[in-house]
PDB file of C-alpha atoms in Angstrom:
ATOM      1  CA  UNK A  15     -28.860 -20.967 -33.713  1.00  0.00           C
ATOM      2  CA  UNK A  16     -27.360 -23.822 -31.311  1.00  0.00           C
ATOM      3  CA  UNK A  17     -30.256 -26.122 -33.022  1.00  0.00           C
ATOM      4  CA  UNK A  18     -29.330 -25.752 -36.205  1.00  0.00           C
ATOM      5  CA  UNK A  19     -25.437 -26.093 -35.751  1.00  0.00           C
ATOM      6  CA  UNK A  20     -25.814 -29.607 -34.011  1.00  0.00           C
ATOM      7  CA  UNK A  21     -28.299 -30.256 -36.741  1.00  0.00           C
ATOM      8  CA  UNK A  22     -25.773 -29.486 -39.634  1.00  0.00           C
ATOM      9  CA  UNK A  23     -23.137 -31.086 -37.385  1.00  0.00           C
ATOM     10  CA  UNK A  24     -25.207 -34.565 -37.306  1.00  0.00           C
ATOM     11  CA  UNK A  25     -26.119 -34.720 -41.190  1.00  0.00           C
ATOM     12  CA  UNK A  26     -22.422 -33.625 -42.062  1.00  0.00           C
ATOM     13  CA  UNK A  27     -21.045 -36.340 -39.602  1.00  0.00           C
ATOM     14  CA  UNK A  28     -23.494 -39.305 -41.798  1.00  0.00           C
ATOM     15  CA  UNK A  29     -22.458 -37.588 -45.412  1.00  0.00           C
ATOM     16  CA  UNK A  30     -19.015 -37.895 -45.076  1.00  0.00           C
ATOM     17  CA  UNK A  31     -18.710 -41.105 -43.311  1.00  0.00           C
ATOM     18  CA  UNK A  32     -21.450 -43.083 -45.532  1.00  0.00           C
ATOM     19  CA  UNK A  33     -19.251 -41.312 -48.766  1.00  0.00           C
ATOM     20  CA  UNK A  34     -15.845 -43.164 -48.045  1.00  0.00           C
ATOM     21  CA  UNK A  35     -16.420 -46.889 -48.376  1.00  0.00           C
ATOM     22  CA  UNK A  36     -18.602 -46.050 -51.734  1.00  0.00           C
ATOM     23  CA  UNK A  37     -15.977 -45.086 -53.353  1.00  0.00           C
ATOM     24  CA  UNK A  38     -13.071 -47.504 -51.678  1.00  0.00           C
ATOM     25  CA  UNK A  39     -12.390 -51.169 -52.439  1.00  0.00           C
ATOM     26  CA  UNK A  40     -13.539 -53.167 -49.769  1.00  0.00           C
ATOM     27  CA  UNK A  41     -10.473 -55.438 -48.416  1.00  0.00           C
ATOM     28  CA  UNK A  42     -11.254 -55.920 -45.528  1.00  0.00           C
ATOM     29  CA  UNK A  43     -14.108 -57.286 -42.788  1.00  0.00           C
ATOM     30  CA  UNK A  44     -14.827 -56.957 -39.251  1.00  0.00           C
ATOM     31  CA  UNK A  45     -15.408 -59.475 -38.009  1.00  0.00           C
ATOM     32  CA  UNK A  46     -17.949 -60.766 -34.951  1.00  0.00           C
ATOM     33  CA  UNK A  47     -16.448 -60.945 -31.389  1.00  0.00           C
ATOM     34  CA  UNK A  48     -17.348 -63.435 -28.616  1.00  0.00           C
ATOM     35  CA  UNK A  49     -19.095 -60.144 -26.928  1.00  0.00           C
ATOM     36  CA  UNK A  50     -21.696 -58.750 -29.123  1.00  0.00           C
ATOM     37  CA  UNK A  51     -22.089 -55.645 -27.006  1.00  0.00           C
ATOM     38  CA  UNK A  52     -21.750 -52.265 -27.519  1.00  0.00           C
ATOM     39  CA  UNK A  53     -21.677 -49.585 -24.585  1.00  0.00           C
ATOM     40  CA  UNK A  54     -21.321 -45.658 -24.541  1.00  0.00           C
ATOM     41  CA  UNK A  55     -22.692 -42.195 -24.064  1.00  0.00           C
ATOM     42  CA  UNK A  56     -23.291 -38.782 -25.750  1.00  0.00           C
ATOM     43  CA  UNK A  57     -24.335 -35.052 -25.419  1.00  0.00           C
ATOM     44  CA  UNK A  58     -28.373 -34.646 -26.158  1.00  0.00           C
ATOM     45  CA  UNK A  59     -29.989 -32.059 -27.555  1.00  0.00           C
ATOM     46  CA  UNK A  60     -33.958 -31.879 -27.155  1.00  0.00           C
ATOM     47  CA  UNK A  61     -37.028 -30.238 -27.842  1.00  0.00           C
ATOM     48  CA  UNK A  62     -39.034 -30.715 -25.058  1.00  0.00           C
ATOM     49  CA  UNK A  63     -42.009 -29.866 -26.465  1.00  0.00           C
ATOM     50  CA  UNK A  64     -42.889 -27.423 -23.437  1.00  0.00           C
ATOM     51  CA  UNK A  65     -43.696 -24.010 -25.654  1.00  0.00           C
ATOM     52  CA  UNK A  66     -41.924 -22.916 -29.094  1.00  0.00           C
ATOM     53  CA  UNK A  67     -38.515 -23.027 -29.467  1.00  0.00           C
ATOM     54  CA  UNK A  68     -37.753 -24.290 -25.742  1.00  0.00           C
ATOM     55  CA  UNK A  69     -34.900 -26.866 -26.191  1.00  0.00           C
ATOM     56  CA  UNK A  70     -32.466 -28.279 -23.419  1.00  0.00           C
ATOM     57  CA  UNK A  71     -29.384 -30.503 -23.721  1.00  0.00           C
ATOM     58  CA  UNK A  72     -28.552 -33.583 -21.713  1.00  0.00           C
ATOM     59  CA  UNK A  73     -26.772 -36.807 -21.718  1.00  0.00           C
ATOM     60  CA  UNK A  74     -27.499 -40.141 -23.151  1.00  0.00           C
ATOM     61  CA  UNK A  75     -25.873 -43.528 -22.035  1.00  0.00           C
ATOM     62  CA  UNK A  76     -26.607 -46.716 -24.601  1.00  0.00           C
ATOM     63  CA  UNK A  77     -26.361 -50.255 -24.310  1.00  0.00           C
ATOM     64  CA  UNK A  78     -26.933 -52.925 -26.868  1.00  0.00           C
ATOM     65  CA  UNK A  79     -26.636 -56.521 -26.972  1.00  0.00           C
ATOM     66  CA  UNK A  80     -26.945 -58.149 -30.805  1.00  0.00           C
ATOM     67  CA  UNK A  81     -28.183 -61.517 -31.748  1.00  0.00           C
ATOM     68  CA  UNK A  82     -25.750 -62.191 -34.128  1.00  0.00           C
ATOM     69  CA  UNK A  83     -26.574 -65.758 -34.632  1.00  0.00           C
ATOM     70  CA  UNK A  84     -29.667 -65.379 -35.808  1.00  0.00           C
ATOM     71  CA  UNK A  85     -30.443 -66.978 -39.451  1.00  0.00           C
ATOM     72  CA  UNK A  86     -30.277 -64.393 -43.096  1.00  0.00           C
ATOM     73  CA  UNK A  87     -31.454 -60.776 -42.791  1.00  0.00           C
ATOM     74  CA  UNK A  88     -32.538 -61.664 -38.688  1.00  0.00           C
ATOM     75  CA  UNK A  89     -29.198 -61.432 -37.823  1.00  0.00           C
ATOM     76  CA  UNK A  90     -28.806 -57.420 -37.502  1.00  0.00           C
ATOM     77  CA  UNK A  91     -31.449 -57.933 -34.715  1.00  0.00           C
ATOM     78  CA  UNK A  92     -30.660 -56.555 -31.050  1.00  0.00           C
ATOM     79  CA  UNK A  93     -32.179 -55.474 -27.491  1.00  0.00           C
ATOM     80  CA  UNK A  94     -30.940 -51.811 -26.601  1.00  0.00           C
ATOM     81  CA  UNK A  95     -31.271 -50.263 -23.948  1.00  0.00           C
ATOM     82  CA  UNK A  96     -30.645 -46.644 -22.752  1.00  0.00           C
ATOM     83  CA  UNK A  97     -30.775 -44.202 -19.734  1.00  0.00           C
ATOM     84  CA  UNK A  98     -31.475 -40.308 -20.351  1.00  0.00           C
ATOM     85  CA  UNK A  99     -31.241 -37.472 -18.544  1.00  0.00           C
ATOM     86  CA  UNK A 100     -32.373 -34.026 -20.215  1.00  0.00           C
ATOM     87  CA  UNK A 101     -31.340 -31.746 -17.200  1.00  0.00           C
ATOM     88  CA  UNK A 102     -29.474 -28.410 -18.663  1.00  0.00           C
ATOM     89  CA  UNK A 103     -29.894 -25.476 -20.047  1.00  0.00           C
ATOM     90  CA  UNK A 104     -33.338 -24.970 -18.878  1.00  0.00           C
ATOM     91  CA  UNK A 105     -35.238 -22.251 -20.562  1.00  0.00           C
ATOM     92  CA  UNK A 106     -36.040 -19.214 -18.797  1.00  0.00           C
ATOM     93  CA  UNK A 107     -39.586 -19.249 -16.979  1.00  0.00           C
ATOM     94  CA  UNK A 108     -39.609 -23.440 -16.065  1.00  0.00           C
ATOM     95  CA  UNK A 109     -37.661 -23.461 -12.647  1.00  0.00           C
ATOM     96  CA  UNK A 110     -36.686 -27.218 -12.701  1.00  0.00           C
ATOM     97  CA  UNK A 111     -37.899 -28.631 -15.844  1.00  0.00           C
ATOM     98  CA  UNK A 112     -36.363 -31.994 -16.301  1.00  0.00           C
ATOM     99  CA  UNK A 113     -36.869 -34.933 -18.852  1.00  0.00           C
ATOM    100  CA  UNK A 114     -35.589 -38.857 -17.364  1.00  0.00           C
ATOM    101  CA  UNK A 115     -36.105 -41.678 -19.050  1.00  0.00           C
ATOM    102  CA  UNK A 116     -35.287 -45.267 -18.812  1.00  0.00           C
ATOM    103  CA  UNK A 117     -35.649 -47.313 -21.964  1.00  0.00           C
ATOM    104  CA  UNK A 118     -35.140 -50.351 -23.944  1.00  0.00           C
ATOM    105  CA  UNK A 119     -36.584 -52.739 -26.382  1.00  0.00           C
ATOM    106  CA  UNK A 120     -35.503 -54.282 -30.113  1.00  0.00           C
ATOM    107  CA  UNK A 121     -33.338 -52.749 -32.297  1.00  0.00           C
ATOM    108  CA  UNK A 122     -32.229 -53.614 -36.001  1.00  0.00           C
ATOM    109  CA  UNK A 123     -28.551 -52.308 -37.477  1.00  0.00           C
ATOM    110  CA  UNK A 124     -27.894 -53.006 -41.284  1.00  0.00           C
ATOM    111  CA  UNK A 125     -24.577 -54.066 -41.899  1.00  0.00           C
ATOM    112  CA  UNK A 126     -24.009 -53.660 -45.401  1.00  0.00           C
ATOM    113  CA  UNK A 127     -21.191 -51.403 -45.224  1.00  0.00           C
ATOM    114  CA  UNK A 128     -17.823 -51.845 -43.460  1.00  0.00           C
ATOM    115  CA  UNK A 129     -17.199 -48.465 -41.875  1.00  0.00           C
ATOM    116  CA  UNK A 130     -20.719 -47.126 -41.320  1.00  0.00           C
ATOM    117  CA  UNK A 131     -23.485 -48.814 -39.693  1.00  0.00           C
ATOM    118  CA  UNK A 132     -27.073 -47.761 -39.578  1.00  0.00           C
ATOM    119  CA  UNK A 133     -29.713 -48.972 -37.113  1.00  0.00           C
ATOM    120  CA  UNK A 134     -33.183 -48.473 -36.113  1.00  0.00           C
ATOM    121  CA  UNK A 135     -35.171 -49.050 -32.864  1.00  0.00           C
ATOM    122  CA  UNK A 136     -38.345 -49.263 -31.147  1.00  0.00           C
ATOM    123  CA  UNK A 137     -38.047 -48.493 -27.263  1.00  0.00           C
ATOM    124  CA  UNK A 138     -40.594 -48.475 -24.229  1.00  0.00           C
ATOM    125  CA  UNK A 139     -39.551 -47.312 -21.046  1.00  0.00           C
ATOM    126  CA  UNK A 140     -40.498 -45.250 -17.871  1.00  0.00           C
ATOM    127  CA  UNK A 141     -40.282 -41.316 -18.070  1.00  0.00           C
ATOM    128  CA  UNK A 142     -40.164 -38.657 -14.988  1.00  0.00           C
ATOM    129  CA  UNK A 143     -40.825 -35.601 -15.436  1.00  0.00           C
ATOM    130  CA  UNK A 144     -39.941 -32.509 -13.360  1.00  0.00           C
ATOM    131  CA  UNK A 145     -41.686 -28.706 -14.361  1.00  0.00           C
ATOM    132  CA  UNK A 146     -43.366 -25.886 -12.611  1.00  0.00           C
ATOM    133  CA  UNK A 147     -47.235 -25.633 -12.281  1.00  0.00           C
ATOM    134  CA  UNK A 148     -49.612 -23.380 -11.081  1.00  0.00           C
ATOM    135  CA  UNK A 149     -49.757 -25.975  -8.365  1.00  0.00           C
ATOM    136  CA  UNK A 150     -47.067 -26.055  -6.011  1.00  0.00           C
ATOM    137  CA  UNK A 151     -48.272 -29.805  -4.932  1.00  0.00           C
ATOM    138  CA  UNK A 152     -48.213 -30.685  -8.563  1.00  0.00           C
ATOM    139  CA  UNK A 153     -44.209 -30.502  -9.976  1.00  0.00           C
ATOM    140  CA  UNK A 154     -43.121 -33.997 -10.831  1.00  0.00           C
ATOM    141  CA  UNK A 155     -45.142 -36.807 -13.238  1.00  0.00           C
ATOM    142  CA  UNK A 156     -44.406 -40.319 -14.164  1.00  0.00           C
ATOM    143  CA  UNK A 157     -45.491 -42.620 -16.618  1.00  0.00           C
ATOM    144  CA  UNK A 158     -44.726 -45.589 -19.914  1.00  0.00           C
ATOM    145  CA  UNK A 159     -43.186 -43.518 -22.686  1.00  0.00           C
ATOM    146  CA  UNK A 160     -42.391 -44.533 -25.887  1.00  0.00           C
ATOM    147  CA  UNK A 161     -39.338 -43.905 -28.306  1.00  0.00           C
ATOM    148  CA  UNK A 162     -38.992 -44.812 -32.403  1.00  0.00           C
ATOM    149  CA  UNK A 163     -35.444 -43.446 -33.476  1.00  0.00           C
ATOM    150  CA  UNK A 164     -32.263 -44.555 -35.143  1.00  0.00           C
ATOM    151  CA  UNK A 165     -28.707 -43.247 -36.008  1.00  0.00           C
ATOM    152  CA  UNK A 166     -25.484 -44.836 -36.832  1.00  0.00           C
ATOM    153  CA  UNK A 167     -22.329 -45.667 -35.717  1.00  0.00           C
ATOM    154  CA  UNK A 168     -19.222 -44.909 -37.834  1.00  0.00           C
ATOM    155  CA  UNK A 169     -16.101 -46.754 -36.698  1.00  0.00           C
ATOM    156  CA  UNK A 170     -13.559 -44.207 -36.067  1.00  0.00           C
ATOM    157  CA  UNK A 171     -10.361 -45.828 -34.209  1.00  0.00           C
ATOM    158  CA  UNK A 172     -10.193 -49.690 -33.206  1.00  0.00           C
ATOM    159  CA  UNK A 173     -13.099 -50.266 -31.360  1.00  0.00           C
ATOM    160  CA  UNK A 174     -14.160 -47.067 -30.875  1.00  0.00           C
ATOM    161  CA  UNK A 175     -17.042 -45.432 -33.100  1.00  0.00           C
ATOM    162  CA  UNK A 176     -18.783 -41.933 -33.018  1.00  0.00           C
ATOM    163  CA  UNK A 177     -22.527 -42.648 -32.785  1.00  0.00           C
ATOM    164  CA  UNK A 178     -25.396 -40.352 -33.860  1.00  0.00           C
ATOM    165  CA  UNK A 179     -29.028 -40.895 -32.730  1.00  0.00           C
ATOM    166  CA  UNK A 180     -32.060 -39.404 -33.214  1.00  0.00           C
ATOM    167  CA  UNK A 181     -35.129 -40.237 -31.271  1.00  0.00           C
ATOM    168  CA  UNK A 182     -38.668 -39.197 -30.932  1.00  0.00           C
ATOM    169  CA  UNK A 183     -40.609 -39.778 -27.732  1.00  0.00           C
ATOM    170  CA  UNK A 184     -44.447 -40.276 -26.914  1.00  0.00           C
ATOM    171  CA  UNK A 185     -45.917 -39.643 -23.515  1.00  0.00           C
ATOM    172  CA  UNK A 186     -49.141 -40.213 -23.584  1.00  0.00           C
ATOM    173  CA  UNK A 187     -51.913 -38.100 -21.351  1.00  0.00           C
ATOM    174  CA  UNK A 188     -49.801 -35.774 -20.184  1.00  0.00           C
ATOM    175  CA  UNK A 189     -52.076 -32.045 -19.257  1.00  0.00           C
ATOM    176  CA  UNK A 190     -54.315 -33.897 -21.636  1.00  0.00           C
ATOM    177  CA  UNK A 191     -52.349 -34.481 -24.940  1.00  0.00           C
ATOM    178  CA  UNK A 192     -49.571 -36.627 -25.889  1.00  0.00           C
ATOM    179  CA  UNK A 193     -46.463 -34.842 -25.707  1.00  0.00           C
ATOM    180  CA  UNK A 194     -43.510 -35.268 -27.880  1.00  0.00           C
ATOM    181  CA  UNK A 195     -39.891 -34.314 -27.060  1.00  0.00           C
ATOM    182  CA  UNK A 196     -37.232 -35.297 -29.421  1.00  0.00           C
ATOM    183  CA  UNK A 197     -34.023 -34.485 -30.437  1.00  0.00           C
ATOM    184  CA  UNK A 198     -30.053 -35.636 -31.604  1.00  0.00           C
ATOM    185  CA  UNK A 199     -27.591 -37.281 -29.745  1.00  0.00           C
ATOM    186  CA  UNK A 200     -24.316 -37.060 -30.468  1.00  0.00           C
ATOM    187  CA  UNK A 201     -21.251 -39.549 -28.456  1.00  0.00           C
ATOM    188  CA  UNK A 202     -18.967 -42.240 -28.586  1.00  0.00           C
ATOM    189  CA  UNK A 203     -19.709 -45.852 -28.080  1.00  0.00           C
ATOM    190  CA  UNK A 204     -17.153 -48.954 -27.257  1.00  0.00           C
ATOM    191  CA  UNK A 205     -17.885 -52.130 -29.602  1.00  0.00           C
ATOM    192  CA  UNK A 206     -16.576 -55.309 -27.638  1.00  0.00           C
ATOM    193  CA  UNK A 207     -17.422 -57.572 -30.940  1.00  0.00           C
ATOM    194  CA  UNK A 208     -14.998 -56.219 -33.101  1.00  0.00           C
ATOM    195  CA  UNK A 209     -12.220 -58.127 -33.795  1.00  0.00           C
ATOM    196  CA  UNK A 210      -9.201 -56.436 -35.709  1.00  0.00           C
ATOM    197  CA  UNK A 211     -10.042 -56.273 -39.572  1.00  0.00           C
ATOM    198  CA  UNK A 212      -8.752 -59.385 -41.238  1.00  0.00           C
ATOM    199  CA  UNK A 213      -7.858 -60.208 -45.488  1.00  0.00           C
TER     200      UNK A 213
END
């Protein structure tokens, strides 16, 4: 039930927020900073692909750096990076199970809208992982994971915008299969590179 409210909550968030500059005259632009970073964090929600149905929540802390001088469509390109740390709510029946990632790599954002700004991304990273095994020498794995997602940011006050992210992670040859946790999250981030909106 918890799943499907954040899940409604996400989609409802993008709906409404995409909806108001189609129908508004656009007067105004944001325009690009000396800073092109943007920093922040949110409240995760994962599958962790351990068993049906076992989900755990987290938090998520982004940081990404756009190359806004780049040339024509290149210039929604950017490096993000991100540190995760899926560590509550742990099902019954997996003692310490526990998801930590570190991550980064390119990310686009399309900026053809004023208020709303949707991005994509391709991370690699190192994951840790904690869980409980017949072996008592055997609780805690690391390897290269992998992470396709996206989201958008919807500018809410000043520089302030509410983010929502979705991301779906690989880690390869782990009890002899790739597993795949993934999930939504849901925060705030802080854009240095807007400037105030100008005529």
């Amino acid at each position: 039930m918890r799943w499907k409210h954040s899940r409604v909550l996400f989609l409802s968030l993008l709906v409404v927020s995409a909806a108001a500059p189609i129908g508004a005259q656009v007067t105004h632009a944001a325009t690009e900073g000396n800073l092109p970073l943007t920093v922040g964090t949110g409240w995760s929600h994962y599958s962790i692909d351990w068993g049906p149905g076992k989900r755990m929540d987290g938090i998520t802390v982004w940081g990404d750096w756009r190359l806004h001088r780049m040339p024509g469509l290149l210039k929604g390109l950017g490096i993000s990076a991100e540190g995760q740390c899926i560590c509550w709510n742990v099902p019954d029946g997996l003692g310490r199970h526990k998801l930590e990632a570190g991550l980064g790599g390119p990310s686009y954002r399309f900026e053809r809208w004023e208020r709303v700004r949707p991005y994509a991304k391709y991370l690699i990273g190192f994951g840790a992982m904690s869980f409980t095994t017949e072996n008592p020498y055997y609780t805690h794995d690391t390897r290269v994971i992998y992470a396709p997602g996206g989201g958008a940011d919807v500018r809410f006050w000043n520089k302030l915008l509410v983010r929502g992210d979705y991301e779906y992670q690989f880690w390869p040859d782990l009890f002899g299969k790739t597993s795949n946790p993934n999930g939504f999250t849901l925060g705030a981030v802080w854009d240095f590179g807007i400037r105030s909106y100008q005529r």
